[in-house]
């Protein structure tokens, strides 16, 4: 695969980069961002995947996540994919919570989405093989995290691949998408109306069926406007009993990147503890 470096910035002695490539899986051009810490003494560098939420691109976290200082300290590379396939030939919807910018990190099975909307395969098969080659002294160890729709994506991908990811964390994730409006709308469009087909992409269903799971850390602001309708945790926590799950309510914090920036150090320390 050919990648083109289209942007780079020095930050906390590391580099914040942006790349473009053509994705065979998604059948369109894609961009992603990658933070690389400064390479010193041939130290091994582990990788964290960040998955963003509805309407976001790879730029949101790279510019507002305030993570680079801590990633540099812990010798972590951080990759930020886009949230969906993009382009004039890619199916879209007029609403903000479906289509481009709202890929939900699954493999769509229904038209017009099935041709391009295969974000799960893209993130677990195609893009990693490209990203690994860009990380000097890659340790081979990975963790995954995300926000909102991206928190859903991080949990689903992490639970489907427990041997691959050392840890999972999320800010304000959609924990039970089969039972909330955002998830029901997306799943009906991408997967069809048979709810049995949704369970493979629902965190609560997955963790209930998983004999083992990586350690999970979740932060949820209690002033989050989306919490009551879209982000309730009760069914998930019940299904997750016996698993290593930390769920923290954050007094006075909302759904924004201000919350992420306030607690990103805690999340990266959590991952570092398991990445070694």
CSV table of C-alpha atoms in Angstrom, one decimal:
chain,number,residue,atom,x,y,z
A,1,UNK,CA,0.0,0.0,0.0
A,2,UNK,CA,1.2,3.5,-0.8
A,3,UNK,CA,0.9,6.2,1.8
A,4,UNK,CA,1.4,9.9,1.4
A,5,UNK,CA,2.5,12.0,4.3
A,6,UNK,CA,0.5,15.2,3.9
A,7,UNK,CA,1.2,17.0,7.2
A,8,UNK,CA,3.6,16.9,10.1
A,9,UNK,CA,4.0,19.0,13.3
A,10,UNK,CA,6.6,18.8,16.0
A,11,UNK,CA,4.9,18.5,19.4
A,12,UNK,CA,6.4,17.5,22.8
A,13,UNK,CA,9.6,16.4,21.0
A,14,UNK,CA,7.5,13.9,18.9
A,15,UNK,CA,5.7,14.3,15.6
A,16,UNK,CA,2.0,14.6,14.9
A,17,UNK,CA,1.6,13.3,11.3
A,18,UNK,CA,-1.3,13.0,8.8
A,19,UNK,CA,-1.3,10.5,6.0
A,20,UNK,CA,-3.5,9.7,3.0
A,21,UNK,CA,-3.8,6.3,1.3
A,22,UNK,CA,-6.3,4.3,-0.9
A,23,UNK,CA,-8.2,1.7,1.1
A,24,UNK,CA,-9.0,-1.5,-0.8
A,25,UNK,CA,-11.4,-2.5,2.0
A,26,UNK,CA,-13.4,0.7,1.8
A,27,UNK,CA,-12.8,1.4,-1.9
A,28,UNK,CA,-12.0,5.1,-1.4
A,29,UNK,CA,-9.2,7.4,-0.3
A,30,UNK,CA,-8.8,7.6,3.4
A,31,UNK,CA,-6.7,9.8,5.8
A,32,UNK,CA,-5.5,9.0,9.3
A,33,UNK,CA,-3.3,10.8,11.8
A,34,UNK,CA,-0.4,9.3,13.8
A,35,UNK,CA,1.5,10.6,16.7
A,36,UNK,CA,5.1,9.3,17.1
A,37,UNK,CA,7.1,10.0,20.2
A,38,UNK,CA,10.7,11.0,20.0
A,39,UNK,CA,12.9,7.9,19.5
A,40,UNK,CA,15.6,7.7,22.1
A,41,UNK,CA,17.8,4.7,23.1
A,42,UNK,CA,15.9,2.4,20.8
A,43,UNK,CA,13.1,2.2,23.3
A,44,UNK,CA,10.2,0.0,22.2
A,45,UNK,CA,7.1,1.9,21.2
A,46,UNK,CA,3.6,0.5,21.9
A,47,UNK,CA,0.5,1.6,19.9
A,48,UNK,CA,-2.8,3.0,21.0
A,49,UNK,CA,-5.8,3.2,18.7
A,50,UNK,CA,-8.1,6.2,19.2
A,51,UNK,CA,-11.6,6.0,17.6
A,52,UNK,CA,-13.6,9.2,17.4
A,53,UNK,CA,-17.3,9.9,17.7
A,54,UNK,CA,-20.1,11.0,15.4
A,55,UNK,CA,-19.3,13.8,12.9
A,56,UNK,CA,-15.6,13.7,13.8
A,57,UNK,CA,-12.6,13.1,11.7
A,58,UNK,CA,-9.0,12.2,12.6
A,59,UNK,CA,-8.3,15.8,13.4
A,60,UNK,CA,-10.6,16.1,16.4
A,61,UNK,CA,-8.4,14.1,18.8
A,62,UNK,CA,-5.1,15.2,17.3
A,63,UNK,CA,-5.9,18.9,17.8
A,64,UNK,CA,-8.1,18.8,20.9
A,65,UNK,CA,-7.3,15.7,22.8
A,66,UNK,CA,-4.3,17.1,24.7
A,67,UNK,CA,-2.7,13.6,24.7
A,68,UNK,CA,0.7,14.2,23.1
A,69,UNK,CA,2.6,15.2,26.2
A,70,UNK,CA,1.6,12.0,28.0
A,71,UNK,CA,2.0,9.8,25.0
A,72,UNK,CA,5.5,11.1,24.6
A,73,UNK,CA,6.3,10.5,28.3
A,74,UNK,CA,5.1,6.9,28.0
A,75,UNK,CA,6.7,6.2,24.6
A,76,UNK,CA,3.3,5.6,23.0
A,77,UNK,CA,2.4,5.9,19.3
A,78,UNK,CA,-1.3,6.9,18.9
A,79,UNK,CA,-3.2,6.4,15.6
A,80,UNK,CA,-6.4,8.2,14.8
A,81,UNK,CA,-8.4,6.8,11.9
A,82,UNK,CA,-11.3,8.6,10.3
A,83,UNK,CA,-14.8,7.7,11.4
A,84,UNK,CA,-16.1,6.4,8.1
A,85,UNK,CA,-15.4,6.0,4.4
A,86,UNK,CA,-15.4,9.3,2.5
A,87,UNK,CA,-15.9,10.7,-1.0
A,88,UNK,CA,-18.5,11.7,-3.6
A,89,UNK,CA,-19.0,8.1,-4.6
A,90,UNK,CA,-19.6,6.9,-1.1
A,91,UNK,CA,-23.1,6.5,0.2
A,92,UNK,CA,-24.2,9.2,2.6
A,93,UNK,CA,-27.3,10.5,4.5
A,94,UNK,CA,-28.6,14.0,5.2
A,95,UNK,CA,-28.7,13.4,8.9
A,96,UNK,CA,-25.6,13.8,11.0
A,97,UNK,CA,-25.8,10.4,12.8
A,98,UNK,CA,-25.8,8.2,9.7
A,99,UNK,CA,-23.5,7.9,6.7
A,100,UNK,CA,-20.2,9.7,6.3
A,101,UNK,CA,-18.9,10.6,9.7
A,102,UNK,CA,-21.0,7.9,11.3
A,103,UNK,CA,-19.6,4.5,10.3
A,104,UNK,CA,-20.2,2.9,13.7
A,105,UNK,CA,-17.0,0.7,13.3
A,106,UNK,CA,-18.9,-2.3,11.9
A,107,UNK,CA,-19.2,-4.2,8.5
A,108,UNK,CA,-22.4,-3.1,6.8
A,109,UNK,CA,-24.4,-5.8,5.1
A,110,UNK,CA,-27.2,-3.8,3.5
A,111,UNK,CA,-27.2,-1.5,0.5
A,112,UNK,CA,-26.3,1.2,-0.3
A,113,UNK,CA,-23.8,0.9,2.6
A,114,UNK,CA,-22.3,-2.6,2.1
A,115,UNK,CA,-19.9,-1.5,-0.7
A,116,UNK,CA,-17.9,0.9,1.4
A,117,UNK,CA,-18.9,0.8,5.1
A,118,UNK,CA,-16.6,-2.0,6.3
A,119,UNK,CA,-14.8,-0.1,9.0
A,120,UNK,CA,-14.3,-3.1,11.2
A,121,UNK,CA,-12.3,-4.9,8.6
A,122,UNK,CA,-10.4,-1.7,7.7
A,123,UNK,CA,-9.4,-1.1,11.3
A,124,UNK,CA,-8.5,-4.7,12.3
A,125,UNK,CA,-6.9,-5.9,9.0
A,126,UNK,CA,-5.9,-3.3,6.4
A,127,UNK,CA,-4.9,-0.2,8.3
A,128,UNK,CA,-2.8,-2.0,11.0
A,129,UNK,CA,-0.5,-3.5,8.5
A,130,UNK,CA,0.2,0.0,7.2
A,131,UNK,CA,0.5,1.7,10.6
A,132,UNK,CA,2.9,-1.0,12.0
A,133,UNK,CA,5.5,-0.1,9.3
A,134,UNK,CA,5.4,3.6,10.3
A,135,UNK,CA,6.3,3.0,14.0
A,136,UNK,CA,10.1,2.8,14.7
A,137,UNK,CA,10.9,0.0,17.3
A,138,UNK,CA,7.3,-1.1,17.4
A,139,UNK,CA,6.8,-3.3,20.5
A,140,UNK,CA,4.0,-5.3,19.0
A,141,UNK,CA,1.7,-4.4,21.9
A,142,UNK,CA,-1.6,-2.5,21.3
A,143,UNK,CA,-4.5,-1.0,23.2
A,144,UNK,CA,-7.6,0.7,22.0
A,145,UNK,CA,-9.7,3.6,23.2
A,146,UNK,CA,-12.4,6.0,21.9
A,147,UNK,CA,-15.2,8.5,22.6
A,148,UNK,CA,-19.0,8.1,22.2
A,149,UNK,CA,-19.5,6.2,18.9
A,150,UNK,CA,-15.7,5.6,19.0
A,151,UNK,CA,-16.0,4.3,22.6
A,152,UNK,CA,-18.6,1.8,21.2
A,153,UNK,CA,-16.1,0.9,18.4
A,154,UNK,CA,-13.2,0.5,20.8
A,155,UNK,CA,-15.2,-1.8,23.1
A,156,UNK,CA,-16.6,-3.9,20.2
A,157,UNK,CA,-13.2,-4.3,18.5
A,158,UNK,CA,-11.4,-5.0,21.8
A,159,UNK,CA,-14.0,-7.6,22.9
A,160,UNK,CA,-13.9,-9.3,19.5
A,161,UNK,CA,-10.1,-9.5,19.7
A,162,UNK,CA,-9.2,-10.0,23.3
A,163,UNK,CA,-5.9,-11.6,22.5
A,164,UNK,CA,-4.7,-8.6,20.5
A,165,UNK,CA,-5.5,-5.6,22.7
A,166,UNK,CA,-3.8,-5.3,26.2
A,167,UNK,CA,-6.5,-2.9,27.4
A,168,UNK,CA,-9.6,-0.9,26.4
A,169,UNK,CA,-10.8,2.5,27.5
A,170,UNK,CA,-13.6,4.8,26.6
A,171,UNK,CA,-15.1,8.2,27.2
A,172,UNK,CA,-18.9,8.4,27.2
A,173,UNK,CA,-19.3,5.2,25.1
A,174,UNK,CA,-22.5,3.9,23.5
A,175,UNK,CA,-22.6,0.8,25.6
A,176,UNK,CA,-25.9,-0.8,24.5
A,177,UNK,CA,-26.5,0.5,20.9
A,178,UNK,CA,-29.3,-2.1,20.2
A,179,UNK,CA,-31.4,-0.3,22.8
A,180,UNK,CA,-30.8,3.4,22.1
A,181,UNK,CA,-31.8,5.7,19.2
A,182,UNK,CA,-28.3,6.3,17.7
A,183,UNK,CA,-27.6,2.6,17.6
A,184,UNK,CA,-31.0,1.5,16.4
A,185,UNK,CA,-30.9,3.9,13.5
A,186,UNK,CA,-27.5,2.9,12.4
A,187,UNK,CA,-27.9,-0.8,12.9
A,188,UNK,CA,-31.2,-0.8,10.9
A,189,UNK,CA,-29.6,1.0,8.0
A,190,UNK,CA,-26.3,-0.9,8.0
A,191,UNK,CA,-27.4,-4.3,9.1
A,192,UNK,CA,-31.1,-4.6,8.5
A,193,UNK,CA,-34.1,-4.8,10.7
A,194,UNK,CA,-33.5,-8.2,12.2
A,195,UNK,CA,-32.2,-7.4,15.7
A,196,UNK,CA,-30.5,-10.8,16.0
A,197,UNK,CA,-27.9,-9.4,13.5
A,198,UNK,CA,-27.2,-6.5,15.8
A,199,UNK,CA,-25.8,-8.5,18.8
A,200,UNK,CA,-22.4,-9.0,17.1
A,201,UNK,CA,-21.9,-5.3,17.3
A,202,UNK,CA,-23.4,-4.5,20.7
A,203,UNK,CA,-20.9,-4.2,23.6
A,204,UNK,CA,-23.4,-5.4,26.2
A,205,UNK,CA,-24.2,-8.5,24.2
A,206,UNK,CA,-20.5,-9.2,23.5
A,207,UNK,CA,-19.2,-8.8,27.0
A,208,UNK,CA,-22.0,-11.1,28.3
A,209,UNK,CA,-20.9,-13.8,25.9
A,210,UNK,CA,-17.1,-13.3,26.4
A,211,UNK,CA,-15.4,-15.8,28.7
A,212,UNK,CA,-12.5,-13.3,29.0
A,213,UNK,CA,-12.1,-9.6,28.2
A,214,UNK,CA,-9.2,-7.2,28.4
A,215,UNK,CA,-9.2,-4.8,31.3
A,216,UNK,CA,-11.7,-1.9,30.6
A,217,UNK,CA,-11.7,1.6,32.0
A,218,UNK,CA,-14.7,4.0,31.2
A,219,UNK,CA,-15.2,7.7,32.1
A,220,UNK,CA,-18.7,9.2,31.9
A,221,UNK,CA,-19.5,12.9,32.7
A,222,UNK,CA,-22.7,13.2,34.7
A,223,UNK,CA,-23.4,16.5,32.9
A,224,UNK,CA,-23.4,14.8,29.5
A,225,UNK,CA,-26.6,15.9,27.6
A,226,UNK,CA,-26.6,12.5,25.8
A,227,UNK,CA,-26.3,10.3,28.9
A,228,UNK,CA,-29.9,9.6,29.9
A,229,UNK,CA,-31.1,8.5,26.4
A,230,UNK,CA,-28.0,7.2,24.6
A,231,UNK,CA,-25.3,6.3,27.1
A,232,UNK,CA,-26.8,4.6,30.1
A,233,UNK,CA,-24.5,1.9,31.6
A,234,UNK,CA,-26.8,-0.3,33.8
A,235,UNK,CA,-27.3,-3.2,31.3
A,236,UNK,CA,-23.6,-3.2,30.4
A,237,UNK,CA,-22.4,-3.3,34.0
A,238,UNK,CA,-24.7,-6.1,34.8
A,239,UNK,CA,-23.5,-8.1,31.8
A,240,UNK,CA,-19.9,-7.3,32.7
A,241,UNK,CA,-20.0,-8.7,36.2
A,242,UNK,CA,-16.9,-10.8,36.9
A,243,UNK,CA,-14.9,-8.9,34.2
A,244,UNK,CA,-12.2,-6.4,35.1
A,245,UNK,CA,-14.2,-3.2,34.4
A,246,UNK,CA,-13.8,0.2,36.0
A,247,UNK,CA,-16.6,2.7,35.4
A,248,UNK,CA,-16.2,6.2,36.7
A,249,UNK,CA,-18.8,9.1,36.8
A,250,UNK,CA,-17.2,12.5,36.5
A,251,UNK,CA,-19.0,15.2,38.4
A,252,UNK,CA,-19.8,18.3,36.4
A,253,UNK,CA,-18.2,17.0,33.1
A,254,UNK,CA,-20.0,16.9,29.8
A,255,UNK,CA,-19.7,15.1,26.4
A,256,UNK,CA,-17.0,17.5,25.0
A,257,UNK,CA,-13.3,17.3,24.3
A,258,UNK,CA,-12.8,19.4,27.4
A,259,UNK,CA,-13.7,16.3,29.4
A,260,UNK,CA,-11.3,14.1,27.3
A,261,UNK,CA,-8.5,16.6,27.7
A,262,UNK,CA,-9.1,16.6,31.5
A,263,UNK,CA,-8.8,12.9,31.9
A,264,UNK,CA,-6.6,11.7,29.0
A,265,UNK,CA,-3.6,11.4,31.3
A,266,UNK,CA,-5.5,9.0,33.5
A,267,UNK,CA,-6.5,6.9,30.5
A,268,UNK,CA,-3.0,6.7,29.0
A,269,UNK,CA,-1.6,5.7,32.4
A,270,UNK,CA,-4.2,2.9,32.6
A,271,UNK,CA,-3.1,1.6,29.2
A,272,UNK,CA,0.6,2.0,30.1
A,273,UNK,CA,0.1,-0.2,33.1
A,274,UNK,CA,-1.0,-3.1,30.8
A,275,UNK,CA,1.2,-2.4,27.8
A,276,UNK,CA,4.3,-2.6,30.0
